[in-house]
Amino acid sequence: MSWSDPARRFEPAEDVQLRAELRDLLGLGPVVAARAAEPTAELTALADDLRREAQRRSRTQRKRPTWGLLAAAALPLLAALAGLGSWGLHQKERADSLAAQAQRQEQALTQLAAAHASEVAKERQAKEEVRQQLQLASRKGGKKVEPYLVIPVEKPVKVLGDDYQRVKQQPK
């Protein structure tokens, strides 16, 4: 409770007695309550000086700009956006390299298919020429010639070897 509080006048007797004992122990002696009189000229001057100093300090007090606080709050967001942008750029480069690699593979497969198709066409043309030559030869020659090239193959003689054993008997 403040000393200037008017409720202090109605303080319980026990509190007043305790305060008096404490004053005696500290060696201060009895305190005379200040009467509620008009302030002196010194107090008025002091109050005016304090008021002027408080106004001067409030005017010269450095106020932080709001944009500084907003910039400080936006830094983590900007860092996260920069990280996401970097990751996205890395993913785009990776996708572009994979697409280029797939395109190179597609071109290689197309070239292989074209080479294979040209080889097949050459083989067909060669077979057609052989067939035509055989047909011409069969018409010119007196003996009958097969229309297709036939390579004679001797049939192998079926030989039973002595190096096997029968596991099952033949049915009777």
PDB file of C-alpha atoms in Angstrom:
ATOM      1  CA  MET A   1       0.000   0.000   0.000  1.00  0.00           C
ATOM      2  CA  SER A   2       1.386   3.386  -0.971  1.00  0.00           C
ATOM      3  CA  TRP A   3       2.025   6.059   1.697  1.00  0.00           C
ATOM      4  CA  SER A   4      -0.161   8.480  -0.218  1.00  0.00           C
ATOM      5  CA  ASP A   5      -3.084   6.095  -0.458  1.00  0.00           C
ATOM      6  CA  PRO A   6      -6.151   7.515   1.345  1.00  0.00           C
ATOM      7  CA  ALA A   7      -7.223   3.995   2.333  1.00  0.00           C
ATOM      8  CA  ARG A   8      -4.229   3.918   4.642  1.00  0.00           C
ATOM      9  CA  ARG A   9      -6.016   6.117   7.115  1.00  0.00           C
ATOM     10  CA  PHE A  10      -8.363   3.235   7.757  1.00  0.00           C
ATOM     11  CA  GLU A  11      -5.579   0.713   8.311  1.00  0.00           C
ATOM     12  CA  PRO A  12      -6.094  -2.002  10.943  1.00  0.00           C
ATOM     13  CA  ALA A  13      -4.514  -1.322  14.320  1.00  0.00           C
ATOM     14  CA  GLU A  14      -2.297  -4.430  14.070  1.00  0.00           C
ATOM     15  CA  ASP A  15      -0.675  -3.107  10.884  1.00  0.00           C
ATOM     16  CA  VAL A  16      -0.078   0.287  12.461  1.00  0.00           C
ATOM     17  CA  GLN A  17       1.505  -1.358  15.499  1.00  0.00           C
ATOM     18  CA  LEU A  18       3.767  -3.577  13.334  1.00  0.00           C
ATOM     19  CA  ARG A  19       4.885  -0.589  11.309  1.00  0.00           C
ATOM     20  CA  ALA A  20       5.698   1.349  14.480  1.00  0.00           C
ATOM     21  CA  GLU A  21       7.771  -1.566  15.852  1.00  0.00           C
ATOM     22  CA  LEU A  22       9.663  -1.803  12.578  1.00  0.00           C
ATOM     23  CA  ARG A  23      10.370   1.933  12.652  1.00  0.00           C
ATOM     24  CA  ASP A  24      11.694   1.625  16.194  1.00  0.00           C
ATOM     25  CA  LEU A  25      13.937  -1.300  15.247  1.00  0.00           C
ATOM     26  CA  LEU A  26      15.369   0.618  12.338  1.00  0.00           C
ATOM     27  CA  GLY A  27      15.884   3.677  14.504  1.00  0.00           C
ATOM     28  CA  LEU A  28      13.749   5.985  12.441  1.00  0.00           C
ATOM     29  CA  GLY A  29      11.439   7.286  15.091  1.00  0.00           C
ATOM     30  CA  PRO A  30       7.800   8.257  14.682  1.00  0.00           C
ATOM     31  CA  VAL A  31       6.690   9.445  11.231  1.00  0.00           C
ATOM     32  CA  VAL A  32       4.408  12.363  10.984  1.00  0.00           C
ATOM     33  CA  ALA A  33       1.923  11.944   8.189  1.00  0.00           C
ATOM     34  CA  ALA A  34       2.198  14.669   5.596  1.00  0.00           C
ATOM     35  CA  ARG A  35      -0.840  16.723   5.497  1.00  0.00           C
ATOM     36  CA  ALA A  36      -2.689  17.115   2.250  1.00  0.00           C
ATOM     37  CA  ALA A  37      -1.726  20.662   1.666  1.00  0.00           C
ATOM     38  CA  GLU A  38      -1.019  22.428  -1.578  1.00  0.00           C
ATOM     39  CA  PRO A  39       2.302  21.535  -3.194  1.00  0.00           C
ATOM     40  CA  THR A  40       5.172  23.918  -2.687  1.00  0.00           C
ATOM     41  CA  ALA A  41       6.817  25.883  -5.460  1.00  0.00           C
ATOM     42  CA  GLU A  42       9.808  23.533  -5.415  1.00  0.00           C
ATOM     43  CA  LEU A  43       7.586  20.478  -5.925  1.00  0.00           C
ATOM     44  CA  THR A  44       5.705  22.204  -8.738  1.00  0.00           C
ATOM     45  CA  ALA A  45       8.968  23.109 -10.487  1.00  0.00           C
ATOM     46  CA  LEU A  46      10.265  19.583 -10.047  1.00  0.00           C
ATOM     47  CA  ALA A  47       7.026  18.129 -11.468  1.00  0.00           C
ATOM     48  CA  ASP A  48       7.237  20.485 -14.470  1.00  0.00           C
ATOM     49  CA  ASP A  49      10.862  19.468 -15.105  1.00  0.00           C
ATOM     50  CA  LEU A  50       9.928  15.796 -14.942  1.00  0.00           C
ATOM     51  CA  ARG A  51       7.004  16.315 -17.310  1.00  0.00           C
ATOM     52  CA  ARG A  52       9.194  18.189 -19.825  1.00  0.00           C
ATOM     53  CA  GLU A  53      11.877  15.488 -19.674  1.00  0.00           C
ATOM     54  CA  ALA A  54       9.271  12.775 -20.249  1.00  0.00           C
ATOM     55  CA  GLN A  55       7.855  14.641 -23.254  1.00  0.00           C
ATOM     56  CA  ARG A  56      11.357  15.188 -24.696  1.00  0.00           C
ATOM     57  CA  ARG A  57      12.161  11.494 -24.346  1.00  0.00           C
ATOM     58  CA  SER A  58       8.886  10.431 -25.903  1.00  0.00           C
ATOM     59  CA  ARG A  59       9.535  12.732 -28.886  1.00  0.00           C
ATOM     60  CA  THR A  60      13.115  11.572 -29.359  1.00  0.00           C
ATOM     61  CA  GLN A  61      12.362   7.937 -28.705  1.00  0.00           C
ATOM     62  CA  ARG A  62      13.453   5.852 -31.673  1.00  0.00           C
ATOM     63  CA  LYS A  63      10.493   4.146 -33.227  1.00  0.00           C
ATOM     64  CA  ARG A  64      11.188   1.081 -35.289  1.00  0.00           C
ATOM     65  CA  PRO A  65       9.707   1.187 -38.737  1.00  0.00           C
ATOM     66  CA  THR A  66       7.053  -1.374 -39.468  1.00  0.00           C
ATOM     67  CA  TRP A  67       8.694  -2.467 -42.701  1.00  0.00           C
ATOM     68  CA  GLY A  68      11.740  -3.638 -40.716  1.00  0.00           C
ATOM     69  CA  LEU A  69       9.583  -5.941 -38.626  1.00  0.00           C
ATOM     70  CA  LEU A  70       7.819  -7.212 -41.723  1.00  0.00           C
ATOM     71  CA  ALA A  71      11.156  -7.843 -43.441  1.00  0.00           C
ATOM     72  CA  ALA A  72      12.425  -9.771 -40.428  1.00  0.00           C
ATOM     73  CA  ALA A  73       9.249 -11.858 -40.371  1.00  0.00           C
ATOM     74  CA  ALA A  74       9.450 -12.499 -44.120  1.00  0.00           C
ATOM     75  CA  LEU A  75      13.060 -13.764 -44.076  1.00  0.00           C
ATOM     76  CA  PRO A  76      12.172 -17.395 -43.207  1.00  0.00           C
ATOM     77  CA  LEU A  77       9.475 -17.371 -45.869  1.00  0.00           C
ATOM     78  CA  LEU A  78      11.901 -16.031 -48.458  1.00  0.00           C
ATOM     79  CA  ALA A  79      14.482 -18.645 -47.472  1.00  0.00           C
ATOM     80  CA  ALA A  80      11.887 -21.408 -47.888  1.00  0.00           C
ATOM     81  CA  LEU A  81      10.829 -20.034 -51.286  1.00  0.00           C
ATOM     82  CA  ALA A  82      14.461 -19.823 -52.403  1.00  0.00           C
ATOM     83  CA  GLY A  83      14.994 -23.432 -51.329  1.00  0.00           C
ATOM     84  CA  LEU A  84      11.898 -24.577 -53.207  1.00  0.00           C
ATOM     85  CA  GLY A  85      12.981 -22.639 -56.291  1.00  0.00           C
ATOM     86  CA  SER A  86      16.417 -24.218 -56.196  1.00  0.00           C
ATOM     87  CA  TRP A  87      14.912 -27.690 -55.798  1.00  0.00           C
ATOM     88  CA  GLY A  88      12.482 -27.039 -58.673  1.00  0.00           C
ATOM     89  CA  LEU A  89      15.296 -25.835 -60.926  1.00  0.00           C
ATOM     90  CA  HIS A  90      17.299 -28.969 -60.106  1.00  0.00           C
ATOM     91  CA  GLN A  91      14.286 -31.161 -60.906  1.00  0.00           C
ATOM     92  CA  LYS A  92      13.722 -29.328 -64.210  1.00  0.00           C
ATOM     93  CA  GLU A  93      17.366 -29.825 -65.247  1.00  0.00           C
ATOM     94  CA  ARG A  94      17.125 -33.494 -64.306  1.00  0.00           C
ATOM     95  CA  ALA A  95      13.918 -33.932 -66.309  1.00  0.00           C
ATOM     96  CA  ASP A  96      15.458 -32.142 -69.309  1.00  0.00           C
ATOM     97  CA  SER A  97      18.537 -34.384 -69.240  1.00  0.00           C
ATOM     98  CA  LEU A  98      16.331 -37.499 -69.002  1.00  0.00           C
ATOM     99  CA  ALA A  99      14.217 -36.262 -71.927  1.00  0.00           C
ATOM    100  CA  ALA A 100      17.335 -35.611 -74.019  1.00  0.00           C
ATOM    101  CA  GLN A 101      18.658 -39.079 -73.170  1.00  0.00           C
ATOM    102  CA  ALA A 102      15.324 -40.674 -74.152  1.00  0.00           C
ATOM    103  CA  GLN A 103      15.348 -38.718 -77.417  1.00  0.00           C
ATOM    104  CA  ARG A 104      18.899 -39.944 -78.203  1.00  0.00           C
ATOM    105  CA  GLN A 105      17.833 -43.530 -77.474  1.00  0.00           C
ATOM    106  CA  GLU A 106      14.779 -43.114 -79.703  1.00  0.00           C
ATOM    107  CA  GLN A 107      16.967 -41.814 -82.532  1.00  0.00           C
ATOM    108  CA  ALA A 108      19.403 -44.722 -82.098  1.00  0.00           C
ATOM    109  CA  LEU A 109      16.510 -47.212 -82.204  1.00  0.00           C
ATOM    110  CA  THR A 110      15.103 -45.511 -85.301  1.00  0.00           C
ATOM    111  CA  GLN A 111      18.493 -45.762 -87.018  1.00  0.00           C
ATOM    112  CA  LEU A 112      18.821 -49.437 -86.052  1.00  0.00           C
ATOM    113  CA  ALA A 113      15.307 -50.148 -87.346  1.00  0.00           C
ATOM    114  CA  ALA A 114      16.080 -48.374 -90.632  1.00  0.00           C
ATOM    115  CA  ALA A 115      19.341 -50.339 -91.008  1.00  0.00           C
ATOM    116  CA  HIS A 116      17.532 -53.615 -90.283  1.00  0.00           C
ATOM    117  CA  ALA A 117      14.769 -52.765 -92.754  1.00  0.00           C
ATOM    118  CA  SER A 118      17.327 -52.022 -95.475  1.00  0.00           C
ATOM    119  CA  GLU A 119      19.119 -55.333 -94.788  1.00  0.00           C
ATOM    120  CA  VAL A 120      15.819 -57.247 -94.971  1.00  0.00           C
ATOM    121  CA  ALA A 121      14.969 -55.496 -98.241  1.00  0.00           C
ATOM    122  CA  LYS A 122      18.391 -56.436 -99.679  1.00  0.00           C
ATOM    123  CA  GLU A 123      17.911 -60.060 -98.639  1.00  0.00           C
ATOM    124  CA  ARG A 124      14.466 -60.194-100.265  1.00  0.00           C
ATOM    125  CA  GLN A 125      15.836 -58.640-103.411  1.00  0.00           C
ATOM    126  CA  ALA A 126      18.696 -61.165-103.487  1.00  0.00           C
ATOM    127  CA  LYS A 127      16.244 -64.084-102.997  1.00  0.00           C
ATOM    128  CA  GLU A 128      14.026 -62.738-105.755  1.00  0.00           C
ATOM    129  CA  GLU A 129      17.012 -62.494-108.126  1.00  0.00           C
ATOM    130  CA  VAL A 130      18.059 -66.092-107.325  1.00  0.00           C
ATOM    131  CA  ARG A 131      14.524 -67.322-107.911  1.00  0.00           C
ATOM    132  CA  GLN A 132      14.309 -65.491-111.233  1.00  0.00           C
ATOM    133  CA  GLN A 133      17.688 -66.885-112.312  1.00  0.00           C
ATOM    134  CA  LEU A 134      16.574 -70.419-111.424  1.00  0.00           C
ATOM    135  CA  GLN A 135      13.356 -69.993-113.375  1.00  0.00           C
ATOM    136  CA  LEU A 136      15.292 -68.743-116.409  1.00  0.00           C
ATOM    137  CA  ALA A 137      17.738 -71.587-116.119  1.00  0.00           C
ATOM    138  CA  SER A 138      14.919 -74.125-115.887  1.00  0.00           C
ATOM    139  CA  ARG A 139      13.272 -72.744-119.022  1.00  0.00           C
ATOM    140  CA  LYS A 140      16.526 -72.714-120.994  1.00  0.00           C
ATOM    141  CA  GLY A 141      17.861 -76.048-119.852  1.00  0.00           C
ATOM    142  CA  GLY A 142      16.344 -79.373-120.950  1.00  0.00           C
ATOM    143  CA  LYS A 143      16.473 -81.016-117.662  1.00  0.00           C
ATOM    144  CA  LYS A 144      13.940 -80.430-115.037  1.00  0.00           C
ATOM    145  CA  VAL A 145      15.242 -78.240-112.300  1.00  0.00           C
ATOM    146  CA  GLU A 146      13.547 -77.541-109.062  1.00  0.00           C
ATOM    147  CA  PRO A 147      12.188 -74.022-108.945  1.00  0.00           C
ATOM    148  CA  TYR A 148      14.013 -73.491-105.675  1.00  0.00           C
ATOM    149  CA  LEU A 149      17.546 -74.177-104.712  1.00  0.00           C
ATOM    150  CA  VAL A 150      17.796 -77.639-103.152  1.00  0.00           C
ATOM    151  CA  ILE A 151      20.819 -78.766-101.234  1.00  0.00           C
ATOM    152  CA  PRO A 152      21.141 -82.565-101.089  1.00  0.00           C
ATOM    153  CA  VAL A 153      21.509 -83.916 -97.580  1.00  0.00           C
ATOM    154  CA  GLU A 154      22.410 -87.503 -96.794  1.00  0.00           C
ATOM    155  CA  LYS A 155      20.174 -88.984 -94.177  1.00  0.00           C
ATOM    156  CA  PRO A 156      22.159 -90.274 -91.235  1.00  0.00           C
ATOM    157  CA  VAL A 157      22.060 -93.983 -90.660  1.00  0.00           C
ATOM    158  CA  LYS A 158      20.205 -94.933 -87.558  1.00  0.00           C
ATOM    159  CA  VAL A 159      22.673 -96.762 -85.350  1.00  0.00           C
ATOM    160  CA  LEU A 160      21.871 -98.173 -82.010  1.00  0.00           C
ATOM    161  CA  GLY A 161      24.739 -97.785 -79.642  1.00  0.00           C
ATOM    162  CA  ASP A 162      25.961-100.406 -77.212  1.00  0.00           C
ATOM    163  CA  ASP A 163      26.526 -97.867 -74.498  1.00  0.00           C
ATOM    164  CA  TYR A 164      22.995 -97.649 -73.174  1.00  0.00           C
ATOM    165  CA  GLN A 165      20.801 -99.749 -70.915  1.00  0.00           C
ATOM    166  CA  ARG A 166      17.086-100.150 -71.035  1.00  0.00           C
ATOM    167  CA  VAL A 167      15.390 -98.937 -67.939  1.00  0.00           C
ATOM    168  CA  LYS A 168      11.876-100.016 -68.885  1.00  0.00           C
ATOM    169  CA  GLN A 169      10.841-103.101 -70.641  1.00  0.00           C
ATOM    170  CA  GLN A 170       8.975-102.683 -73.867  1.00  0.00           C
ATOM    171  CA  PRO A 171       5.263-103.389 -73.683  1.00  0.00           C
ATOM    172  CA  LYS A 172       4.259-106.849 -74.963  1.00  0.00           C
TER     173      LYS A 172
END
